[in-house]
Coordinates of N, CA and C in Angstrom, one line a residue:
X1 N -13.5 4.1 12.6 CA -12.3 4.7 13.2 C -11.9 4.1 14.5
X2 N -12.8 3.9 15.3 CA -12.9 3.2 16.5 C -12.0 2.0 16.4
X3 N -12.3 1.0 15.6 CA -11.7 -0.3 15.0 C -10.3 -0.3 14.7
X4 N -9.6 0.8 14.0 CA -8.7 1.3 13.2 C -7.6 1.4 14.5
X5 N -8.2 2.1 15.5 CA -7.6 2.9 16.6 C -7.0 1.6 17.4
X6 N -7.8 0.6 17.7 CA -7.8 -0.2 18.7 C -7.1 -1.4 17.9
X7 N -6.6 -1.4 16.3 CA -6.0 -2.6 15.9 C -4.8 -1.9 15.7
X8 N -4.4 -0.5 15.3 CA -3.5 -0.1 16.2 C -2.2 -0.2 17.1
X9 N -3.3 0.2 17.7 CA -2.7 0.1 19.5 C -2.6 -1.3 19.8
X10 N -2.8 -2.5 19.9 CA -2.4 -3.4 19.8 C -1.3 -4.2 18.9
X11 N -1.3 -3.6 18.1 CA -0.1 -4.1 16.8 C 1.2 -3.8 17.2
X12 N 1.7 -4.7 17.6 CA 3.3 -4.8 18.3 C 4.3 -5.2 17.2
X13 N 4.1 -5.1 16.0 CA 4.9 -6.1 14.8 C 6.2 -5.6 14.9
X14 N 6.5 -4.0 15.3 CA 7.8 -3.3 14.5 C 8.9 -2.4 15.7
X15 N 9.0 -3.6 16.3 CA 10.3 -3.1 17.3 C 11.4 -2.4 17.0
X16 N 12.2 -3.2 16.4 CA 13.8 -3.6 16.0 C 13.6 -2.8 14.3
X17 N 12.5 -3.2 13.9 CA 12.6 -2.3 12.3 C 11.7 -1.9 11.7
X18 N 11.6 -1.2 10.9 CA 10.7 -0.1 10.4 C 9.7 -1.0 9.4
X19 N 8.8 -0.4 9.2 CA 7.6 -0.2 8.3 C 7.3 0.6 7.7
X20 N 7.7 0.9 6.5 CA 7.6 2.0 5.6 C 6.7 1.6 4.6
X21 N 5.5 2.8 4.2 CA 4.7 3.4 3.0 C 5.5 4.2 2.1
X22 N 5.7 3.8 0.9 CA 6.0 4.9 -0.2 C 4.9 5.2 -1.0
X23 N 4.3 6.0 -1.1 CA 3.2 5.6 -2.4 C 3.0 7.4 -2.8
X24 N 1.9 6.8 -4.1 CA 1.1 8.0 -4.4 C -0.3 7.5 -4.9
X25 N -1.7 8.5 -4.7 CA -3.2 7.8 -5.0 C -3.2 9.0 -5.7
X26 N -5.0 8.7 -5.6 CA -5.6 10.3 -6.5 C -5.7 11.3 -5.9
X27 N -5.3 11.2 -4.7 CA -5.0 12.3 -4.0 C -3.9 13.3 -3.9
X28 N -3.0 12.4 -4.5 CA -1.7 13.6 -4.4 C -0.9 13.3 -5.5
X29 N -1.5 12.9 -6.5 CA -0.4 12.8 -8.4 C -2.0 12.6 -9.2
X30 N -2.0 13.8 -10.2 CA -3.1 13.7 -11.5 C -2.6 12.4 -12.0
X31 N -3.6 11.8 -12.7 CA -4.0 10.8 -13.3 C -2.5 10.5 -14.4
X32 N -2.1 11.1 -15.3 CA -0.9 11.1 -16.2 C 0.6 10.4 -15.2
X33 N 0.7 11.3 -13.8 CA 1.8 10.5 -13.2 C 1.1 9.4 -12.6
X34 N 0.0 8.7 -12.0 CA 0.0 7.9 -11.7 C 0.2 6.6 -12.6
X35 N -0.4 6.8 -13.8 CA -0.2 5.9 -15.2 C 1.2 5.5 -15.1
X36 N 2.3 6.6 -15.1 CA 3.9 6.2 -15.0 C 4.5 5.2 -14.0
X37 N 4.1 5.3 -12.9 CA 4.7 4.3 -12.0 C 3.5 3.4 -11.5
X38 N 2.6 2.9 -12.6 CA 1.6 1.6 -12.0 C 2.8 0.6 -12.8
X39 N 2.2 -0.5 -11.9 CA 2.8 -1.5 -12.7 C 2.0 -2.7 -13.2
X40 N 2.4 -3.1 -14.2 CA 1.8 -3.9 -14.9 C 1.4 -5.7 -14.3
X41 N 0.7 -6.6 -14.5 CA 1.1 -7.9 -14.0 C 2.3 -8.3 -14.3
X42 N 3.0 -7.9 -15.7 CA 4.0 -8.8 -15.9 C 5.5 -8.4 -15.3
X43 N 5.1 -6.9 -15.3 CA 6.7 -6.2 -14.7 C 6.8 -6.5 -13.0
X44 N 5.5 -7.0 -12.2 CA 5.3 -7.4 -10.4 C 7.1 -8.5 -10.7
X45 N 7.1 -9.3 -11.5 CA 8.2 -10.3 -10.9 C 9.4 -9.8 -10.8
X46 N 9.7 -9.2 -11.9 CA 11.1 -8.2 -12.2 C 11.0 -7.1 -11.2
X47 N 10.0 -6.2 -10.8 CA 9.6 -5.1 -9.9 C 10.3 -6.3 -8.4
X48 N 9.5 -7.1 -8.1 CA 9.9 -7.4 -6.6 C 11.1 -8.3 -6.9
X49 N 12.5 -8.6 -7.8 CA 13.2 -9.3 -7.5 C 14.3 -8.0 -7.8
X50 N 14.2 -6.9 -8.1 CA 15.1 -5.6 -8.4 C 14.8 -5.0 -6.8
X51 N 13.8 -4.9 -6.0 CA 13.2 -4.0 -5.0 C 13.9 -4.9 -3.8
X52 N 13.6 -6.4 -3.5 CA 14.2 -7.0 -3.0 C 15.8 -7.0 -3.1
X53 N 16.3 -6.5 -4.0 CA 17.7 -6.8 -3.9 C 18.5 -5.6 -3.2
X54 N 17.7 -4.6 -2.2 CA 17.9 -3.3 -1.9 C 18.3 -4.0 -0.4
X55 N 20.0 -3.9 -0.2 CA 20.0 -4.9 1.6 C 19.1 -4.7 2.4
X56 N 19.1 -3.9 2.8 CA 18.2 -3.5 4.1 C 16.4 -3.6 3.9
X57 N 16.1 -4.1 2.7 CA 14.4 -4.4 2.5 C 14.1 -5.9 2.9
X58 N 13.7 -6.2 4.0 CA 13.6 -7.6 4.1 C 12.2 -8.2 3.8
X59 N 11.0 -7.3 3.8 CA 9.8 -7.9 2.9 C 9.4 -6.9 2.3
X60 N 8.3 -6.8 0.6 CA 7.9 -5.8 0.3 C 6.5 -6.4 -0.2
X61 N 5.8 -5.7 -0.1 CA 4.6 -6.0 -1.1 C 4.1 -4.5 -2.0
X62 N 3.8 -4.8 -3.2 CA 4.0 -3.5 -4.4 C 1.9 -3.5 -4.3
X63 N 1.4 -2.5 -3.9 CA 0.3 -2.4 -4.1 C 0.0 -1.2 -5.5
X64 N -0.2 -2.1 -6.7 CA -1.0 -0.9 -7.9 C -1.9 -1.1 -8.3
X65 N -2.8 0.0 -8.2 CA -4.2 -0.2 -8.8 C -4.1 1.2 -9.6
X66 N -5.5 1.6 -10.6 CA -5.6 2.7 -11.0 C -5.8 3.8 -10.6
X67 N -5.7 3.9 -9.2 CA -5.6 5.3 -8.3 C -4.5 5.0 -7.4
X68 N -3.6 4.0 -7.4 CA -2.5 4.1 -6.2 C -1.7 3.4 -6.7
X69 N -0.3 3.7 -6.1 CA 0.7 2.9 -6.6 C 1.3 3.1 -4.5
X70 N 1.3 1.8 -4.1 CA 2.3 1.8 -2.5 C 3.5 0.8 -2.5
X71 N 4.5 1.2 -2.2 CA 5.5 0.3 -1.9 C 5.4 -0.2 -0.6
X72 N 5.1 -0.8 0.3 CA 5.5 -1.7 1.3 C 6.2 -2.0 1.8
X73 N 6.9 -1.4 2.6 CA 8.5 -2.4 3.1 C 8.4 -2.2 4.6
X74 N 9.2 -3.6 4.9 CA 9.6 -4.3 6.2 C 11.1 -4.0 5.8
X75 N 12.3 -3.4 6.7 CA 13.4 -3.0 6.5 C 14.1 -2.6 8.1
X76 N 15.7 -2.5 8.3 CA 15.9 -2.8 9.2 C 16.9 -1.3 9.0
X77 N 16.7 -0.3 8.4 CA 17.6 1.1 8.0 C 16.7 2.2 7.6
X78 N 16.8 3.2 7.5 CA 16.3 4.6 6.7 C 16.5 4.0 5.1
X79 N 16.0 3.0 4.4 CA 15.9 3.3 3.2 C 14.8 4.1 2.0
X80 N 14.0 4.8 2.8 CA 13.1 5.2 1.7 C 13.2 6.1 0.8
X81 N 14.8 6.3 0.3 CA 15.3 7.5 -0.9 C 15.8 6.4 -1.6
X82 N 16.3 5.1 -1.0 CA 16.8 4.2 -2.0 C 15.4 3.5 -2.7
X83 N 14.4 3.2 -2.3 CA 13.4 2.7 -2.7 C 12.6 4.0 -3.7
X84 N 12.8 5.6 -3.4 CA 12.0 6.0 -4.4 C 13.0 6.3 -5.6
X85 N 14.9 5.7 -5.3 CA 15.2 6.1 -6.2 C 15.0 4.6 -7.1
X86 N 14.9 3.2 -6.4 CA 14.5 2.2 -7.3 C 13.4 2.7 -8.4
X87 N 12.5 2.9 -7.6 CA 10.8 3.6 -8.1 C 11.4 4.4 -9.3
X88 N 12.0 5.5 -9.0 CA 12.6 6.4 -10.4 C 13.0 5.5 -11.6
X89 N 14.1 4.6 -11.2 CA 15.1 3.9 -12.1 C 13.8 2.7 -12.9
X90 N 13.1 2.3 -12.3 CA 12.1 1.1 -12.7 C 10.9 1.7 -13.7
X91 N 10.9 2.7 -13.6 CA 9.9 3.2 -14.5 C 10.2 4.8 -15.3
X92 N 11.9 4.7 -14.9 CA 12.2 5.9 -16.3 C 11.6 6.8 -16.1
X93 N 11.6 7.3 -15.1 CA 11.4 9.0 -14.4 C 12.0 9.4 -13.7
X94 N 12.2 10.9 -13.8 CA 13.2 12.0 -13.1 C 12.7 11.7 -11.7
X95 N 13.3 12.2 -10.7 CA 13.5 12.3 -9.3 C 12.1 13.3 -9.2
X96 N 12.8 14.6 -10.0 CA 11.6 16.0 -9.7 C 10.6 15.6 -10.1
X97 N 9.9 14.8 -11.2 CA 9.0 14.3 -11.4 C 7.9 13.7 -10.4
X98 N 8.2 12.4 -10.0 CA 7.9 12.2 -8.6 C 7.8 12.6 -8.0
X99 N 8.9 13.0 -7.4 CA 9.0 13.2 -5.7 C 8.1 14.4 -5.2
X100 N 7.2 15.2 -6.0 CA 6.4 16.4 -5.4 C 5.0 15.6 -4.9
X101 N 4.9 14.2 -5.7 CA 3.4 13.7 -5.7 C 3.6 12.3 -4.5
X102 N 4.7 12.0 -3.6 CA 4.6 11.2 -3.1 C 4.5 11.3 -1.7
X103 N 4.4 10.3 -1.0 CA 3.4 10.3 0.5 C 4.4 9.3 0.6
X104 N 4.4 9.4 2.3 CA 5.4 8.9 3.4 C 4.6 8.5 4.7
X105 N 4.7 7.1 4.8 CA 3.8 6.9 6.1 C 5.1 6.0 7.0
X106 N 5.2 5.6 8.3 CA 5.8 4.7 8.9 C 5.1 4.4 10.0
X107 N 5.9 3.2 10.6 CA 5.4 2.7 11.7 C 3.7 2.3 11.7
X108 N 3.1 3.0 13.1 CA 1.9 2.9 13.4 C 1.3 3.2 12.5
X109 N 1.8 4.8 11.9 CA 1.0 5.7 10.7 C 0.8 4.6 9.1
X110 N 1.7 4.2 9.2 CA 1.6 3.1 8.3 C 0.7 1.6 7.9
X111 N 0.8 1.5 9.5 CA -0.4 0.4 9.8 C -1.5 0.7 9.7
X112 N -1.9 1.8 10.4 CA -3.1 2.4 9.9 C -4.0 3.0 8.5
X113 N -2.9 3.6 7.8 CA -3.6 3.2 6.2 C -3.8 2.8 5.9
X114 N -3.3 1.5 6.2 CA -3.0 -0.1 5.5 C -4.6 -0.6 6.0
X115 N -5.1 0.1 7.2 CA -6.4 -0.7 7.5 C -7.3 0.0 6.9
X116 N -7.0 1.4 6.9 CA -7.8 2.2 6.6 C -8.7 1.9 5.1
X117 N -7.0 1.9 4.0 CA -7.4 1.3 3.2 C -7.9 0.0 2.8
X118 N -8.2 -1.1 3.4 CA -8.6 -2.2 3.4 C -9.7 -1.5 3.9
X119 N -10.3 -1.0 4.6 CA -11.5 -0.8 4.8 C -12.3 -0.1 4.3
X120 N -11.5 0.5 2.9 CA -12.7 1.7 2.2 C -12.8 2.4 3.0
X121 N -11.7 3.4 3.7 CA -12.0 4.8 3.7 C -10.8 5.8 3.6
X122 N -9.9 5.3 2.2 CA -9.0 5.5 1.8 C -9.5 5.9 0.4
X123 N -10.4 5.9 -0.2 CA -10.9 5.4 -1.4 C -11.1 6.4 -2.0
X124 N -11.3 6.3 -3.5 CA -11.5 7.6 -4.2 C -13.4 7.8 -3.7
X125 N -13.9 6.7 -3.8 CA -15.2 6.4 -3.5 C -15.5 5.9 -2.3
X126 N -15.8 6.5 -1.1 CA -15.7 6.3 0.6 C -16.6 4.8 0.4
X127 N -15.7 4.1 0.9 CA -16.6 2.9 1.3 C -16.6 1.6 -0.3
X128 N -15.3 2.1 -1.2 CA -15.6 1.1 -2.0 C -14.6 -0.1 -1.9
X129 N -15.9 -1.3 -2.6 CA -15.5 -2.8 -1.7 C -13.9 -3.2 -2.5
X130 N -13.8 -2.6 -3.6 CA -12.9 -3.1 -4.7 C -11.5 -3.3 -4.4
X131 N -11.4 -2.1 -3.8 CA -9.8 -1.9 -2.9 C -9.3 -3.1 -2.0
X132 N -10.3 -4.2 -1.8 CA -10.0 -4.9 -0.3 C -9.6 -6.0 -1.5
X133 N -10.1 -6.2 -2.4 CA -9.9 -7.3 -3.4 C -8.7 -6.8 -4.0
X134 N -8.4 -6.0 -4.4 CA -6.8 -5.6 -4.7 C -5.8 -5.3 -4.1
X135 N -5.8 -5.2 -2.5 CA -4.9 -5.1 -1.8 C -5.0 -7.0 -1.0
X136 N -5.7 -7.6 -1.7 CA -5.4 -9.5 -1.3 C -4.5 -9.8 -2.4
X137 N -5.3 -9.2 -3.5 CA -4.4 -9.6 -4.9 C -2.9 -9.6 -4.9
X138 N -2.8 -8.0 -4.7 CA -1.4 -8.3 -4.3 C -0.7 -8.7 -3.4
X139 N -1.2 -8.9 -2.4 CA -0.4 -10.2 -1.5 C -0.5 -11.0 -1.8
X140 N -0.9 -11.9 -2.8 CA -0.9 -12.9 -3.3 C 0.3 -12.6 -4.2
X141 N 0.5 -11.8 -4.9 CA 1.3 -11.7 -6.1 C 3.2 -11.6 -4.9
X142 N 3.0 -10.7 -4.2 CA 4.0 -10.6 -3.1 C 4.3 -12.4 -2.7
X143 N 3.2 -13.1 -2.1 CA 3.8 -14.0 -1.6 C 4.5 -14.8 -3.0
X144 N 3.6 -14.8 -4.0 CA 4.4 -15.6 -4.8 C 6.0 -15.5 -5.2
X145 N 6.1 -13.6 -5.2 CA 7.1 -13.7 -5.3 C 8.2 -13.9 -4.0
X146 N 7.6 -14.4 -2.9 CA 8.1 -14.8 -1.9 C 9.1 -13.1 -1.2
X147 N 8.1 -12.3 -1.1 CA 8.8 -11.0 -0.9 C 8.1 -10.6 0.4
X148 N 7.4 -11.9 0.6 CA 6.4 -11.6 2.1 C 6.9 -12.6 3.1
X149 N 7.0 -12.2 4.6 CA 8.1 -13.1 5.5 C 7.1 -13.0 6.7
X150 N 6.9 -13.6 7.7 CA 6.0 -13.4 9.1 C 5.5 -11.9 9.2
X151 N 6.4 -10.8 9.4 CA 6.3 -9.3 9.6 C 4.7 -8.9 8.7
X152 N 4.8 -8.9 7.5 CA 3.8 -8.3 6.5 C 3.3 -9.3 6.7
X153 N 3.4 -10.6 6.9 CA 2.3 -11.6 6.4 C 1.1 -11.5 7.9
X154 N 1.3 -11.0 8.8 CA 0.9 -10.5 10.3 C 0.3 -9.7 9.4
X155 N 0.7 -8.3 9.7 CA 0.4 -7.0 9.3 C -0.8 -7.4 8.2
X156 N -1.1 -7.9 6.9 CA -1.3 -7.3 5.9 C -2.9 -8.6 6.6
X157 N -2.8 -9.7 7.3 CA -3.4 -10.7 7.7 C -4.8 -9.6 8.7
X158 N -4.1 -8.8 9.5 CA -4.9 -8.1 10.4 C -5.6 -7.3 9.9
X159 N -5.0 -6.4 8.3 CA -5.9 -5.7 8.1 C -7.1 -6.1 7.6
X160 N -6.7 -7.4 6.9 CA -7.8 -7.8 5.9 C -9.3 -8.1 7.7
X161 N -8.9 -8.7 8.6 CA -9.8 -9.0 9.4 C -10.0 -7.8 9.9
X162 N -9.5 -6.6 10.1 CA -9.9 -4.9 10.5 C -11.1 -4.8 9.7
X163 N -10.7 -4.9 8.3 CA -11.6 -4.5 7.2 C -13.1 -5.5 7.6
X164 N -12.7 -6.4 7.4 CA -14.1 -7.8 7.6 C -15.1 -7.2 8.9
X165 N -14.3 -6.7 10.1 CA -14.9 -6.0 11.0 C -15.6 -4.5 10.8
X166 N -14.6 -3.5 10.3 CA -15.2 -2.2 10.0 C -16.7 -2.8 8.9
X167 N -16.7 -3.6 8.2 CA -18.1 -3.9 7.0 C -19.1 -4.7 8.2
X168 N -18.6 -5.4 8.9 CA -19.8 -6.0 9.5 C -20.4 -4.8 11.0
X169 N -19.5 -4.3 11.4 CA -20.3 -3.3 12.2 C -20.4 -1.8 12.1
X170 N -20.0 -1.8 11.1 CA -20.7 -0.6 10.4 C -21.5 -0.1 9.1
X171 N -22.1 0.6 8.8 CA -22.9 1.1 7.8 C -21.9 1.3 6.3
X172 N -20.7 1.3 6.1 CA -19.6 1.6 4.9 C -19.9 1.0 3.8
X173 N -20.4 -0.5 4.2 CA -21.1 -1.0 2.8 C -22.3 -1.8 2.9
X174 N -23.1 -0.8 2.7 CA -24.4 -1.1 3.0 C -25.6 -0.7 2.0
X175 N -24.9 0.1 1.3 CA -24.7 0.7 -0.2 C -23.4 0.4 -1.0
X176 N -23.1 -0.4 -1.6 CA -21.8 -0.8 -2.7 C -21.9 0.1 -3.5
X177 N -20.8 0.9 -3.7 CA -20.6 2.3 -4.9 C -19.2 2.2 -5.3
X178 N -18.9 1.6 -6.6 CA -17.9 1.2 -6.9 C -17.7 3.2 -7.9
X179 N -16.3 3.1 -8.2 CA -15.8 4.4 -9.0 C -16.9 4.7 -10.9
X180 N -16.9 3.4 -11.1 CA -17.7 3.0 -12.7 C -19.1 3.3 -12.2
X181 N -19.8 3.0 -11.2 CA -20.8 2.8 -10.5 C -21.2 4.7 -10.3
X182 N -20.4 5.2 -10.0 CA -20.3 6.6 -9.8 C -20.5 7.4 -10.5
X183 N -19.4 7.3 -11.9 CA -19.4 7.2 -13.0 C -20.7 7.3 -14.0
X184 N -21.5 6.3 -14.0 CA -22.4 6.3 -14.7 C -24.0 6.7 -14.1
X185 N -23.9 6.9 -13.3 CA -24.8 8.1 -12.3 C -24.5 8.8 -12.5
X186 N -23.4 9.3 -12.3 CA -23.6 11.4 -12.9 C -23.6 11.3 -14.4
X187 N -23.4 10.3 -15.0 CA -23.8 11.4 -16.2 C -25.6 10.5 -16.8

């Protein structure tokens, strides 16, 4: 937390324009809605050339795994009703649907999950390594689709070295306990 606090409070990226989280995990949508708005490998290119074409989104990166779905945006306006009504339109769900299971971060609060989660302690399973590998992935998938500009490419660069620091000075993974891993211990 200490680490979290102090990369933070140093992170100057978002003067002039916002940093918005849209998302939902296993924490706040059962398993059935999260299924609906993950997205697949093949729908990421069509996803970020429809998401990108919202004016005021000037970088996004789409984080989906099987407990989270986050939208990402670097933006220069209040758009996060146009982005969950993209979200609605892109995956053929009602508004009411959604919108009771979704989470809202910005700014700082936003940078901070972002590390949080890169550092496994966002996780369905505290401290698992898996999440750090799929929040690279999809920045990789983001850059390719060229939906990532200096702003996120900063941001998303710091968290990955937050993360590298919260594992090397602390105890989080010192025991690796992935969700399958968990899984097959209790039963």
């Amino acid at each position: 937390n200490q680490h979290l606090k102090f990369a933070v409070a140093h992170l100057n990226l978002f003067n002039l324009m916002t940093l918005s989280i849209i998302g939902l995990n296993h924490n706040s949508a059962p398993v059935d809605i999260r299924e609906k708005i993950a997205f697949s490998p093949e729908q990421l290119s069509l996803a970020y050339q429809a998401l990108n074409k919202i004016d005021q989104v000037e970088e996004s990166v789409i984080v989906s795994t099987c407990n989270r779905t986050e939208i990402y945006c670097y933006h220069n306006d209040n758009v996060d009703q146009q982005i969950v009504q993209w979200l609605n339109q892109f995956h053929n769900i009602e508004h009411n649907i959604l919108a009771p299971h979704l989470y809202y971060h910005q700014d700082s609060y936003a940078t901070e999950h972002l590390f949080r989660l890169c550092s496994g302690l966002d996780s369905l399973v505290l401290g698992e390594p898996q999440i750090l590998g799929q929040i690279k992935s999809a920045f990789s998938d983001a850059n390719q689709s060229k939906s990532i500009k200096k702003h996120l490419s900063k941001l998303f660069h710091d968290a990955f070295s937050v993360a590298k620091q919260v594992r090397t000075d602390t105890e989080i993974g010192a025991n690796p306990v992935s969700v399958a891993f968990a899984a097959v211990t209790l039963s």
